[in-house]
Tab-separated table of C-alpha atoms in Angstrom:
chain	number	residue	atom	x	y	z
W	23	MET	CA	67.479	114.909	15.735
W	24	LYS	CA	64.345	112.769	15.880
W	25	PHE	CA	64.027	109.882	13.449
W	26	ILE	CA	60.572	110.966	12.272
W	27	ASP	CA	62.197	114.111	10.850
W	28	SER	CA	64.867	112.149	8.946
W	29	GLU	CA	65.294	112.086	5.197
W	30	PHE	CA	64.623	108.344	5.328
W	31	VAL	CA	61.120	108.709	6.750
W	32	LYS	CA	60.367	111.641	4.454
W	33	LYS	CA	61.444	109.645	1.403
W	34	MET	CA	59.410	106.626	2.516
W	35	CYS	CA	56.356	108.873	2.832
W	36	GLU	CA	56.966	110.399	-0.600
W	37	ILE	CA	57.492	107.119	-2.432
W	38	THR	CA	54.607	105.227	-0.828
W	39	ASN	CA	52.319	108.131	-1.706
W	40	GLU	CA	53.526	108.102	-5.314
W	41	LEU	CA	53.002	104.345	-5.537
W	42	TYR	CA	49.460	104.781	-4.240
W	43	LYS	CA	48.655	107.665	-6.616
W	44	HIS	CA	49.803	105.557	-9.571
W	45	GLY	CA	47.252	102.926	-8.563
W	46	TRP	CA	49.958	100.350	-7.936
W	47	ASP	CA	49.200	99.860	-4.218
W	48	GLU	CA	45.476	99.633	-3.741
W	49	ARG	CA	44.080	99.206	-0.220
W	50	ASN	CA	46.900	97.621	1.851
W	51	GLY	CA	48.747	96.188	-1.145
W	52	GLY	CA	52.489	96.678	-1.521
W	53	ASN	CA	55.462	97.030	0.802
W	54	VAL	CA	58.850	98.743	0.945
W	55	SER	CA	61.991	98.188	2.996
W	56	LEU	CA	65.106	100.346	3.274
W	57	ARG	CA	68.369	99.181	4.865
W	58	LEU	CA	70.153	101.773	7.026
W	59	THR	CA	73.763	101.697	8.160
W	60	GLN	CA	74.905	101.875	11.780
W	61	GLU	CA	76.355	105.325	11.113
W	62	GLU	CA	73.027	106.573	9.786
W	63	VAL	CA	71.138	105.216	12.794
W	64	ASN	CA	73.638	106.776	15.218
W	65	ARG	CA	72.614	110.250	14.058
W	66	PHE	CA	69.292	110.111	15.900
W	67	ASN	CA	68.910	110.812	19.599
W	68	ASP	CA	65.555	109.035	20.031
W	69	LEU	CA	66.814	105.550	19.082
W	70	ASN	CA	68.024	103.813	22.219
W	71	ASP	CA	66.627	100.707	23.872
W	72	PRO	CA	64.272	98.518	21.824
W	73	ILE	CA	60.583	99.304	22.263
W	74	ARG	CA	59.628	95.641	21.869
W	75	ASN	CA	60.709	92.444	20.151
W	76	ILE	CA	58.764	91.099	17.154
W	77	PRO	CA	59.142	87.478	15.960
W	78	ILE	CA	59.569	86.862	12.222
W	79	LYS	CA	58.943	83.620	10.339
W	80	PHE	CA	62.389	83.391	8.769
W	81	ASP	CA	65.966	82.822	9.838
W	82	ALA	CA	67.503	86.204	9.050
W	83	SER	CA	70.706	85.587	11.005
W	84	ALA	CA	72.680	86.391	7.846
W	85	LEU	CA	71.491	89.980	8.379
W	86	ALA	CA	72.002	90.074	12.164
W	87	GLY	CA	72.521	93.596	13.444
W	88	GLN	CA	71.260	95.282	10.277
W	89	TYR	CA	68.603	97.995	10.393
W	90	PHE	CA	65.546	98.269	8.160
W	91	LEU	CA	62.867	100.918	7.810
W	92	VAL	CA	59.865	98.901	6.628
W	93	THR	CA	56.177	99.445	5.945
W	94	GLY	CA	53.681	97.719	8.229
W	95	THR	CA	51.382	94.802	7.605
W	96	GLY	CA	47.830	95.755	6.670
W	97	ARG	CA	48.712	99.425	6.180
W	98	TYR	CA	47.295	101.594	3.401
W	99	PHE	CA	49.954	103.462	1.430
W	100	LYS	CA	47.596	106.425	1.067
W	101	ASN	CA	47.974	106.995	4.814
W	102	VAL	CA	51.732	106.601	5.323
W	103	HIS	CA	52.585	110.250	4.645
W	104	ASN	CA	50.128	111.336	7.331
W	105	TYR	CA	50.951	108.628	9.890
W	106	PRO	CA	54.560	107.476	9.321
W	107	GLU	CA	55.152	106.617	12.990
W	108	ARG	CA	52.128	104.337	12.939
W	109	ASP	CA	52.451	102.752	9.495
W	110	THR	CA	56.225	102.226	9.283
W	111	GLY	CA	58.865	101.009	11.702
W	112	LEU	CA	62.634	100.914	12.132
W	113	VAL	CA	63.760	97.441	13.177
W	114	ARG	CA	67.075	95.712	13.899
W	115	ILE	CA	67.598	92.028	13.106
W	116	THR	CA	68.521	90.151	16.289
W	117	ASP	CA	71.590	87.923	16.536
W	118	LYS	CA	69.481	84.755	16.412
W	119	GLY	CA	67.736	86.076	13.303
W	120	ASN	CA	64.260	84.848	14.212
W	121	SER	CA	63.004	88.209	15.467
W	122	VAL	CA	63.556	91.950	15.183
W	123	ASP	CA	63.918	94.669	17.804
W	124	LEU	CA	61.622	97.621	17.149
W	125	LEU	CA	63.486	100.901	17.637
W	126	TRP	CA	60.915	103.340	16.266
W	127	GLY	CA	57.426	103.313	14.750
W	128	PHE	CA	54.500	100.864	14.654
W	129	SER	CA	53.148	103.024	17.447
W	130	ASP	CA	49.766	101.283	17.576
W	131	GLY	CA	51.250	97.812	18.095
W	132	GLY	CA	51.784	96.993	14.417
W	133	GLN	CA	54.534	94.927	12.875
W	134	PRO	CA	56.427	94.634	9.571
W	135	THR	CA	54.699	93.650	6.345
W	136	SER	CA	53.809	89.987	5.915
W	137	GLU	CA	56.222	90.014	2.959
W	138	PHE	CA	59.129	91.013	5.234
W	139	PRO	CA	60.742	87.535	5.029
W	140	ALA	CA	60.654	87.843	1.217
W	141	HIS	CA	62.278	91.277	1.512
W	142	LEU	CA	65.005	89.937	3.783
W	143	MET	CA	65.720	87.026	1.442
W	144	THR	CA	66.134	89.485	-1.424
W	145	HIS	CA	68.345	91.754	0.698
W	146	ILE	CA	70.568	88.740	1.419
W	147	SER	CA	70.839	87.880	-2.283
W	148	ARG	CA	71.484	91.403	-3.510
W	149	GLN	CA	74.039	92.312	-0.817
W	150	LYS	CA	76.214	89.481	-2.108
W	151	ILE	CA	76.117	91.061	-5.553
W	152	ASP	CA	76.220	94.772	-4.696
W	153	SER	CA	76.652	95.984	-1.115
W	154	ASP	CA	75.218	99.388	-2.072
W	155	GLN	CA	71.803	97.964	-2.834
W	156	ARG	CA	69.515	98.740	0.078
W	157	ILE	CA	65.920	99.030	-1.212
W	158	VAL	CA	63.336	96.321	-1.846
W	159	MET	CA	59.972	97.431	-3.244
W	160	HIS	CA	56.846	95.414	-4.016
W	161	CYS	CA	53.766	96.775	-5.787
W	162	HIS	CA	51.043	95.889	-8.314
W	163	PRO	CA	51.580	97.813	-11.596
W	164	THR	CA	48.358	97.423	-13.588
W	165	ASN	CA	49.695	96.884	-17.097
W	166	LEU	CA	52.457	94.546	-15.956
W	167	VAL	CA	49.931	92.375	-14.133
W	168	ALA	CA	47.714	92.382	-17.248
W	169	LEU	CA	50.689	91.319	-19.389
W	170	SER	CA	51.161	88.264	-17.175
W	171	PHE	CA	47.729	87.010	-18.292
W	172	THR	CA	48.152	87.558	-22.036
W	173	HIS	CA	51.826	86.921	-22.798
W	174	LYS	CA	53.908	83.778	-22.566
W	175	LEU	CA	55.714	83.785	-19.219
W	176	ASP	CA	59.170	83.404	-20.682
W	177	GLU	CA	61.929	85.679	-19.387
W	178	ALA	CA	63.627	86.149	-22.733
W	179	SER	CA	60.386	86.848	-24.581
W	180	VAL	CA	59.036	89.293	-22.000
W	181	SER	CA	62.373	91.075	-21.561
W	182	ARG	CA	62.846	91.534	-25.308
W	183	LEU	CA	59.274	92.783	-25.643
W	184	LEU	CA	59.787	95.415	-22.954
W	185	TRP	CA	63.181	96.424	-24.344
W	186	LYS	CA	61.564	97.048	-27.734
W	187	MET	CA	58.666	99.127	-26.408
W	188	GLN	CA	60.888	102.133	-25.652
W	189	ALA	CA	64.563	103.015	-25.878
W	190	GLU	CA	64.854	103.578	-22.110
W	191	SER	CA	64.039	99.992	-21.161
W	192	LEU	CA	67.311	98.382	-22.240
W	193	VAL	CA	69.307	101.162	-20.585
W	194	VAL	CA	67.443	100.896	-17.267
W	195	PHE	CA	67.255	97.096	-16.973
W	196	PRO	CA	69.758	95.549	-19.415
W	197	GLU	CA	69.717	92.258	-17.473
W	198	GLY	CA	66.023	91.896	-18.323
W	199	MET	CA	63.217	90.740	-16.070
W	200	GLY	CA	63.061	87.608	-13.960
W	201	ILE	CA	59.803	85.673	-13.729
W	202	ILE	CA	58.651	83.129	-11.162
W	203	PRO	CA	55.571	80.886	-11.461
W	204	TYR	CA	52.374	81.997	-9.777
W	205	MET	CA	52.792	81.321	-6.059
W	206	THR	CA	50.862	82.135	-2.903
W	207	PRO	CA	51.979	85.564	-1.604
W	208	GLY	CA	53.122	86.075	1.954
W	209	THR	CA	54.945	82.738	2.096
W	210	ASN	CA	58.616	81.919	2.501
W	211	GLU	CA	58.367	79.832	-0.662
W	212	ILE	CA	57.608	82.824	-2.878
W	213	GLY	CA	60.248	84.805	-1.019
W	214	GLN	CA	62.930	82.214	-1.709
W	215	ALA	CA	61.939	81.857	-5.369
W	216	THR	CA	62.179	85.632	-5.742
W	217	ALA	CA	65.515	85.832	-3.934
W	218	ASP	CA	66.917	83.126	-6.212
W	219	LYS	CA	65.943	85.217	-9.253
W	220	MET	CA	67.487	88.282	-7.632
W	221	ASN	CA	70.888	86.641	-8.046
W	222	GLU	CA	70.575	87.670	-11.705
W	223	PHE	CA	67.853	90.315	-11.919
W	224	ARG	CA	66.904	93.492	-10.059
W	225	ILE	CA	63.254	93.129	-10.977
W	226	VAL	CA	61.054	90.025	-10.799
W	227	MET	CA	57.499	89.521	-12.026
W	228	TRP	CA	55.016	87.803	-9.754
W	229	PRO	CA	52.479	86.668	-12.405
W	230	HIS	CA	48.874	87.768	-11.843
W	231	HIS	CA	50.016	89.739	-8.798
W	232	GLY	CA	52.781	92.304	-9.140
W	233	ILE	CA	56.481	92.980	-9.092
W	234	PHE	CA	59.502	92.853	-6.759
W	235	ALA	CA	62.361	95.273	-7.372
W	236	CYS	CA	65.567	96.356	-5.671
W	237	GLY	CA	68.112	99.134	-6.017
W	238	ASP	CA	70.515	101.587	-4.406
W	239	SER	CA	67.924	104.243	-3.574
W	240	MET	CA	64.193	104.823	-3.343
W	241	ASP	CA	64.228	106.929	-6.503
W	242	GLU	CA	66.221	104.389	-8.496
W	243	THR	CA	64.040	101.464	-7.473
W	244	TYR	CA	60.829	103.404	-8.054
W	245	GLY	CA	62.195	104.514	-11.440
W	246	LEU	CA	62.994	100.920	-12.362
W	247	ILE	CA	59.389	99.877	-11.737
W	248	GLU	CA	58.131	103.008	-13.478
W	249	THR	CA	60.164	102.202	-16.595
W	250	VAL	CA	58.917	98.609	-16.736
W	251	GLU	CA	55.307	99.708	-16.291
W	252	LYS	CA	55.659	102.406	-18.991
W	253	ALA	CA	56.857	99.748	-21.440
W	254	CYS	CA	53.866	97.588	-20.506
W	255	MET	CA	51.556	100.587	-20.984
W	256	ILE	CA	52.923	101.144	-24.494
W	257	TYR	CA	52.335	97.475	-25.319
W	258	THR	CA	48.784	97.734	-23.952
W	259	ALA	CA	48.164	100.803	-26.128
W	260	ILE	CA	49.497	98.979	-29.201
W	261	GLN	CA	47.162	96.062	-28.563
W	262	SER	CA	44.208	98.418	-28.087
W	263	GLN	CA	45.017	99.948	-31.497
W	264	GLY	CA	44.790	96.519	-33.132
W	265	GLY	CA	48.241	95.160	-32.401
W	266	ASN	CA	49.454	95.649	-35.976
W	267	ILE	CA	53.070	96.783	-35.544
W	268	LEU	CA	54.349	98.375	-38.763
W	269	GLN	CA	57.807	99.336	-37.484
W	270	SER	CA	59.748	98.740	-34.297
W	271	ILE	CA	63.081	98.885	-32.501
W	272	THR	CA	65.221	96.117	-34.013
W	273	ASP	CA	67.825	93.888	-32.387
W	274	ASP	CA	70.534	95.911	-34.129
W	275	ASP	CA	68.972	99.083	-32.691
W	276	LEU	CA	69.168	97.519	-29.233
W	277	ARG	CA	72.844	96.659	-29.726
W	278	ASP	CA	73.615	100.211	-30.860
W	279	LEU	CA	71.705	101.551	-27.854
W	280	ALA	CA	73.638	99.311	-25.462
W	281	LYS	CA	76.958	100.385	-26.954
W	282	SER	CA	76.027	104.060	-26.792
W	283	PHE	CA	75.011	103.898	-23.111
W	284	GLY	CA	77.704	101.456	-22.014
W	285	VAL	CA	75.373	98.702	-20.819
W	286	THR	CA	75.546	94.964	-21.484
W	287	PRO	CA	72.292	93.263	-22.467
W	288	ASN	CA	71.622	89.858	-20.981
W	289	PRO	CA	73.402	87.521	-23.445
W	290	ARG	CA	70.656	84.913	-23.019
W	291	PHE	CA	68.083	87.414	-24.285
W	292	LEU	CA	70.062	89.281	-26.927
W	293	SER	CA	73.102	87.897	-28.690
W	294	THR	CA	76.083	90.117	-29.382
W	295	GLU	CA	76.082	89.180	-33.079
W	296	THR	CA	74.931	91.976	-35.350
W	297	VAL	CA	72.160	90.938	-37.747
W	298	ASN	CA	69.429	92.640	-39.684
W	299	SER	CA	66.241	92.230	-37.635
């Protein structure tokens, strides 16, 4: 079987197209990486010797030997489903960790996204917490970015706001949302700050820019971002209607919701004490 026909490439094409259609990955914005196991890679008969070696500006030796299907730098998500072998690539982290071997893709001489070091840092953090987590996704959800301009950038405040915008929010991301200060994208500094937050959260806001998220599958990670953005959309709609909230989901409602769905809200953002609120 050829790798281009794999479920991994097909899912990458589907998700990048959905991200583009939502307006979350304009032009060449956004990037996705998917970790594959050795057993999964062994299924394909066109993955043998490396095509070429690509240096990376990060010591990824902690991930030596691991495989990642990743979107390319400067690539438009609207094109990935038509040109997956050009706009994505399957790479293996070398033993030294300062480069990757290209096994498939980037057929026009391309290379992984400029945010690849940030992805790898997050993969390192999340694998220590849950070895099943294999997706890192970055995009620019419109209403979330807008919220970062108008709301206090406090994790507890933002998380509680999003939890109270819809019942699904607490169930989908009970740990809440991490937030880093505004930082220059494409740097190891923003990657490390994000990875540090990923020790506690699966989703991190990059103020005035976008979001970083991780999960077990493409669908789960996409759904996590989708749920956060829907909550932000509801808040935007409330503000456009005058912002006068007459009734809302209370803290006690959130506790009942958590109990019903068997999730544990972040204790720093929602106490376990039942009160009228």
